[in-house]
Amino acid sequence: MITLRPSGERGFADHGWLLARHSFSFAEYHDPAEMGWGALRVINEDRVAPGTGFGTHGHRDMEIVTYILSGALEHRDSLGHGGIIRRGEVQRMSAGSGIRHSEFNPSADEATHLLQIWIEPARRATAPSYEQQPLAIEEMRGRWRLVASPDGAEGSTTIGQDARLWASVLGPGEAIDAVLAAGRLAYVQMVRGRLTLNGQNLAAGDGAKIADESELHFVASEEAEFLLFDLPPVAADD
């Protein structure tokens, strides 16, 4: 089963300094039918105006991955970490028992365009931590590049959940496949371009919820960048 989540049906917020599209319920956007997908709780597509950002605020019990599309984002947190993440890098913050941080666009003239992803952890109240590492776009071309995983495999960032986040960039006419283990959920988030997923059309900003599928076949109709989340089965009491 593949259920499309069209870009135009996402939640939208215009805060002046921030334009945000919410794939799932977030802040003032609430849709009971869109509360997440398995362990995947948030995908926000944010555009942050130059010289602005998110002031210091707190998180608990969430794996937060930041995927930069253009521009830069400066991070500072209560653990003493600080740095600037740019296109071609990935940032992961495990909030665990509690962490406070701020995120700002350090540029005076260029907006920051990013995806912020929240994944629920397998265990709560763990020690908070932070990681920032390279994520070369060239390593995604025509193949899967592992972005996040529970064991840091293949140079990926480490998250506290039995979930894996993959990224790929396909040229026009290129194809790639993925195999899902029995019972696993998946989610696809389009970053840019157009492709078909098992024959269904997806364009920039679109998403797709996937369940009870064993094989996924992607074919790009133009250059396309996209993310694939391989997610654990939903527990019987969820």
Short mmCIF file of C-alpha atoms in Angstrom, two decimals:
data_model
loop_
_atom_site.label_atom_id
_atom_site.label_comp_id
_atom_site.label_asym_id
_atom_site.label_seq_id
_atom_site.Cartn_x
_atom_site.Cartn_y
_atom_site.Cartn_z
CA MET A 1 0.00 0.00 0.00
CA ILE A 2 1.36 3.40 -1.03
CA THR A 3 -0.55 6.48 0.15
CA LEU A 4 0.53 9.76 -1.38
CA ARG A 5 0.96 12.91 0.70
CA PRO A 6 0.82 15.73 -1.89
CA SER A 7 3.02 18.75 -1.21
CA GLY A 8 0.11 21.17 -1.42
CA GLU A 9 -1.83 19.34 1.29
CA ARG A 10 0.88 19.78 3.92
CA GLY A 11 0.40 22.22 6.77
CA PHE A 12 1.73 25.73 6.13
CA ALA A 13 2.90 28.49 8.45
CA ASP A 14 4.15 31.97 7.53
CA HIS A 15 5.92 33.59 10.48
CA GLY A 16 7.53 36.29 8.37
CA TRP A 17 11.09 35.20 9.14
CA LEU A 18 10.12 31.52 8.70
CA LEU A 19 8.09 29.77 6.01
CA ALA A 20 7.31 26.19 7.02
CA ARG A 21 5.61 23.22 5.41
CA HIS A 22 4.60 20.42 7.80
CA SER A 23 4.18 16.87 6.48
CA PHE A 24 2.68 15.88 9.85
CA SER A 25 0.89 17.71 12.64
CA PHE A 26 3.20 20.25 14.23
CA ALA A 27 2.78 23.36 16.41
CA GLU A 28 -0.49 25.08 15.40
CA TYR A 29 -1.09 22.72 12.46
CA HIS A 30 -3.13 19.74 13.61
CA ASP A 31 -4.61 17.00 11.45
CA PRO A 32 -5.66 13.84 13.32
CA ALA A 33 -4.99 11.82 10.16
CA GLU A 34 -1.41 13.12 9.93
CA MET A 35 0.21 12.52 13.31
CA GLY A 36 3.30 10.83 11.85
CA TRP A 37 4.07 7.50 10.27
CA GLY A 38 5.32 4.85 12.65
CA ALA A 39 8.38 6.18 14.46
CA LEU A 40 8.63 9.10 12.03
CA ARG A 41 7.00 12.04 13.78
CA VAL A 42 8.02 15.24 11.94
CA ILE A 43 9.23 16.34 8.52
CA ASN A 44 9.29 20.13 8.33
CA GLU A 45 10.47 21.92 5.22
CA ASP A 46 11.69 25.28 6.52
CA ARG A 47 12.92 28.45 4.85
CA VAL A 48 14.66 30.71 7.36
CA ALA A 49 15.24 34.37 6.42
CA PRO A 50 18.79 35.81 6.59
CA GLY A 51 19.95 36.79 10.07
CA THR A 52 17.00 35.13 11.83
CA GLY A 53 16.29 31.80 13.47
CA PHE A 54 14.98 29.77 16.36
CA GLY A 55 15.89 31.14 19.80
CA THR A 56 16.97 28.85 22.62
CA HIS A 57 14.36 26.16 23.27
CA GLY A 58 14.24 22.66 24.68
CA HIS A 59 13.62 19.11 23.46
CA ARG A 60 13.27 15.72 25.11
CA ASP A 61 13.14 12.15 23.82
CA MET A 62 13.48 12.78 20.10
CA GLU A 63 16.06 12.00 17.42
CA ILE A 64 16.36 15.19 15.34
CA VAL A 65 18.09 15.14 11.96
CA THR A 66 18.72 18.32 9.95
CA TYR A 67 19.19 17.99 6.18
CA ILE A 68 20.30 21.23 4.49
CA LEU A 69 19.02 21.98 0.99
CA SER A 70 20.69 25.38 0.58
CA GLY A 71 22.29 28.01 2.77
CA ALA A 72 23.63 27.40 6.27
CA LEU A 73 22.37 26.92 9.83
CA GLU A 74 24.28 27.76 13.01
CA HIS A 75 23.68 25.48 16.00
CA ARG A 76 24.48 26.05 19.70
CA ASP A 77 23.33 23.83 22.56
CA SER A 78 23.43 23.33 26.31
CA LEU A 79 26.07 20.60 25.96
CA GLY A 80 28.53 23.18 24.65
CA HIS A 81 28.36 22.18 21.01
CA GLY A 82 28.40 24.87 18.35
CA GLY A 83 28.94 24.97 14.63
CA ILE A 84 27.56 25.79 11.21
CA ILE A 85 26.01 23.12 9.02
CA ARG A 86 25.83 23.59 5.25
CA ARG A 87 24.67 21.73 2.16
CA GLY A 88 26.69 18.53 2.01
CA GLU A 89 26.53 17.93 5.77
CA VAL A 90 24.08 16.31 8.16
CA GLN A 91 23.37 17.16 11.78
CA ARG A 92 21.87 14.86 14.41
CA MET A 93 20.75 15.79 17.90
CA SER A 94 19.52 13.12 20.30
CA ALA A 95 17.45 15.05 22.84
CA GLY A 96 17.22 12.18 25.34
CA SER A 97 16.69 13.34 28.93
CA GLY A 98 16.73 16.96 27.80
CA ILE A 99 18.71 19.47 25.76
CA ARG A 100 18.35 23.17 24.93
CA HIS A 101 19.60 24.67 21.68
CA SER A 102 19.27 27.51 19.21
CA GLU A 103 19.40 27.52 15.40
CA PHE A 104 20.11 30.61 13.33
CA ASN A 105 20.76 31.51 9.72
CA PRO A 106 24.21 33.17 9.91
CA SER A 107 23.99 34.71 6.44
CA ALA A 108 23.16 38.39 5.92
CA ASP A 109 21.67 37.85 2.46
CA GLU A 110 20.85 34.17 1.78
CA ALA A 111 17.86 32.25 3.09
CA THR A 112 18.38 28.79 4.60
CA HIS A 113 16.32 25.96 3.13
CA LEU A 114 16.23 22.74 5.14
CA LEU A 115 14.35 19.65 6.19
CA GLN A 116 14.11 19.01 9.91
CA ILE A 117 13.21 15.43 10.73
CA TRP A 118 12.09 14.04 14.09
CA ILE A 119 12.15 10.31 14.80
CA GLU A 120 10.85 8.89 18.08
CA PRO A 121 13.56 6.99 19.98
CA ALA A 122 13.39 3.35 21.01
CA ARG A 123 14.37 4.28 24.60
CA ARG A 124 13.52 7.36 26.62
CA ALA A 125 15.61 9.52 28.95
CA THR A 126 18.95 8.53 27.41
CA ALA A 127 21.97 10.84 27.59
CA PRO A 128 21.58 13.70 25.08
CA SER A 129 24.18 13.94 22.32
CA TYR A 130 25.06 15.77 19.11
CA GLU A 131 26.79 14.88 15.85
CA GLN A 132 27.66 16.74 12.66
CA GLN A 133 29.36 15.09 9.71
CA PRO A 134 29.87 15.23 5.93
CA LEU A 135 27.13 14.11 3.55
CA ALA A 136 28.50 14.61 0.04
CA ILE A 137 25.80 14.97 -2.61
CA GLU A 138 28.05 13.19 -5.12
CA GLU A 139 27.85 10.06 -2.95
CA MET A 140 24.07 9.95 -3.57
CA ARG A 141 24.17 10.03 -7.37
CA GLY A 142 22.71 6.86 -8.85
CA ARG A 143 22.89 5.02 -5.54
CA TRP A 144 21.61 4.94 -1.97
CA ARG A 145 23.61 6.93 0.57
CA LEU A 146 22.89 5.96 4.18
CA VAL A 147 22.26 9.18 6.13
CA ALA A 148 21.19 7.89 9.56
CA SER A 149 21.10 4.45 11.19
CA PRO A 150 21.06 2.83 14.64
CA ASP A 151 24.70 1.70 14.34
CA GLY A 152 26.38 4.49 12.37
CA ALA A 153 27.00 2.12 9.46
CA GLU A 154 28.60 3.34 6.21
CA GLY A 155 29.55 6.70 7.68
CA SER A 156 25.97 7.56 8.67
CA THR A 157 24.95 9.53 11.73
CA THR A 158 23.75 7.42 14.68
CA ILE A 159 20.16 7.53 15.91
CA GLY A 160 18.53 5.73 18.84
CA GLN A 161 15.90 3.88 16.85
CA ASP A 162 15.73 0.83 14.57
CA ALA A 163 15.26 3.11 11.58
CA ARG A 164 17.39 4.00 8.58
CA LEU A 165 17.31 7.12 6.45
CA TRP A 166 18.63 6.88 2.89
CA ALA A 167 19.12 9.60 0.26
CA SER A 168 19.52 9.32 -3.49
CA VAL A 169 19.89 11.59 -6.52
CA LEU A 170 18.83 10.17 -9.89
CA GLY A 171 19.35 11.67 -13.32
CA PRO A 172 16.59 11.67 -15.94
CA GLY A 173 15.66 8.09 -16.83
CA GLU A 174 17.78 6.55 -14.05
CA ALA A 175 16.21 3.95 -11.76
CA ILE A 176 16.93 2.49 -8.33
CA ASP A 177 15.26 -0.18 -6.20
CA ALA A 178 14.84 -0.79 -2.48
CA VAL A 179 13.76 -3.93 -0.62
CA LEU A 180 11.78 -3.77 2.63
CA ALA A 181 11.75 -6.54 5.21
CA ALA A 182 8.39 -8.04 6.16
CA GLY A 183 6.37 -5.83 8.50
CA ARG A 184 8.54 -2.74 8.03
CA LEU A 185 7.03 0.64 7.23
CA ALA A 186 8.60 3.16 4.88
CA TYR A 187 8.19 6.79 3.93
CA VAL A 188 9.46 8.68 0.90
CA GLN A 189 10.05 12.43 0.94
CA MET A 190 10.74 14.20 -2.34
CA VAL A 191 13.34 16.97 -2.11
CA ARG A 192 13.39 18.14 -5.74
CA GLY A 193 12.54 16.92 -9.22
CA ARG A 194 10.06 14.28 -10.36
CA LEU A 195 9.96 10.49 -10.36
CA THR A 196 7.65 7.50 -10.24
CA LEU A 197 7.45 5.16 -7.24
CA ASN A 198 5.98 1.80 -8.26
CA GLY A 199 4.28 3.66 -11.09
CA GLN A 200 2.90 6.53 -9.00
CA ASN A 201 4.03 10.08 -9.74
CA LEU A 202 5.87 12.14 -7.13
CA ALA A 203 7.14 15.71 -7.42
CA ALA A 204 9.11 18.09 -5.20
CA GLY A 205 7.62 18.30 -1.69
CA ASP A 206 5.43 15.21 -2.09
CA GLY A 207 5.58 12.32 0.34
CA ALA A 208 4.41 8.72 0.36
CA LYS A 209 3.41 6.45 3.25
CA ILE A 210 4.31 2.84 2.55
CA ALA A 211 3.10 -0.35 4.26
CA ASP A 212 2.86 -4.01 3.21
CA GLU A 213 5.25 -3.49 0.31
CA SER A 214 8.37 -5.61 -0.20
CA GLU A 215 9.93 -3.87 -3.19
CA LEU A 216 10.12 -0.22 -4.23
CA HIS A 217 11.05 0.84 -7.75
CA PHE A 218 12.00 4.46 -8.43
CA VAL A 219 12.41 5.97 -11.93
CA ALA A 220 13.33 9.63 -12.37
CA SER A 221 11.61 11.63 -15.11
CA GLU A 222 13.97 14.55 -14.41
CA GLU A 223 16.85 14.94 -11.96
CA ALA A 224 15.35 13.99 -8.60
CA GLU A 225 16.63 14.05 -5.03
CA PHE A 226 14.64 12.12 -2.44
CA LEU A 227 14.76 10.49 0.99
CA LEU A 228 13.66 6.98 1.97
CA PHE A 229 12.87 6.14 5.60
CA ASP A 230 12.98 2.42 6.55
CA LEU A 231 10.96 2.27 9.76
CA PRO A 232 10.27 -0.40 12.39
CA PRO A 233 6.90 -2.15 12.58
CA VAL A 234 4.29 -0.43 14.74
CA ALA A 235 3.90 -2.10 18.13
CA ALA A 236 0.55 -3.78 18.72
CA ASP A 237 -0.40 -1.32 21.48
CA ASP A 238 0.44 1.82 19.45
#
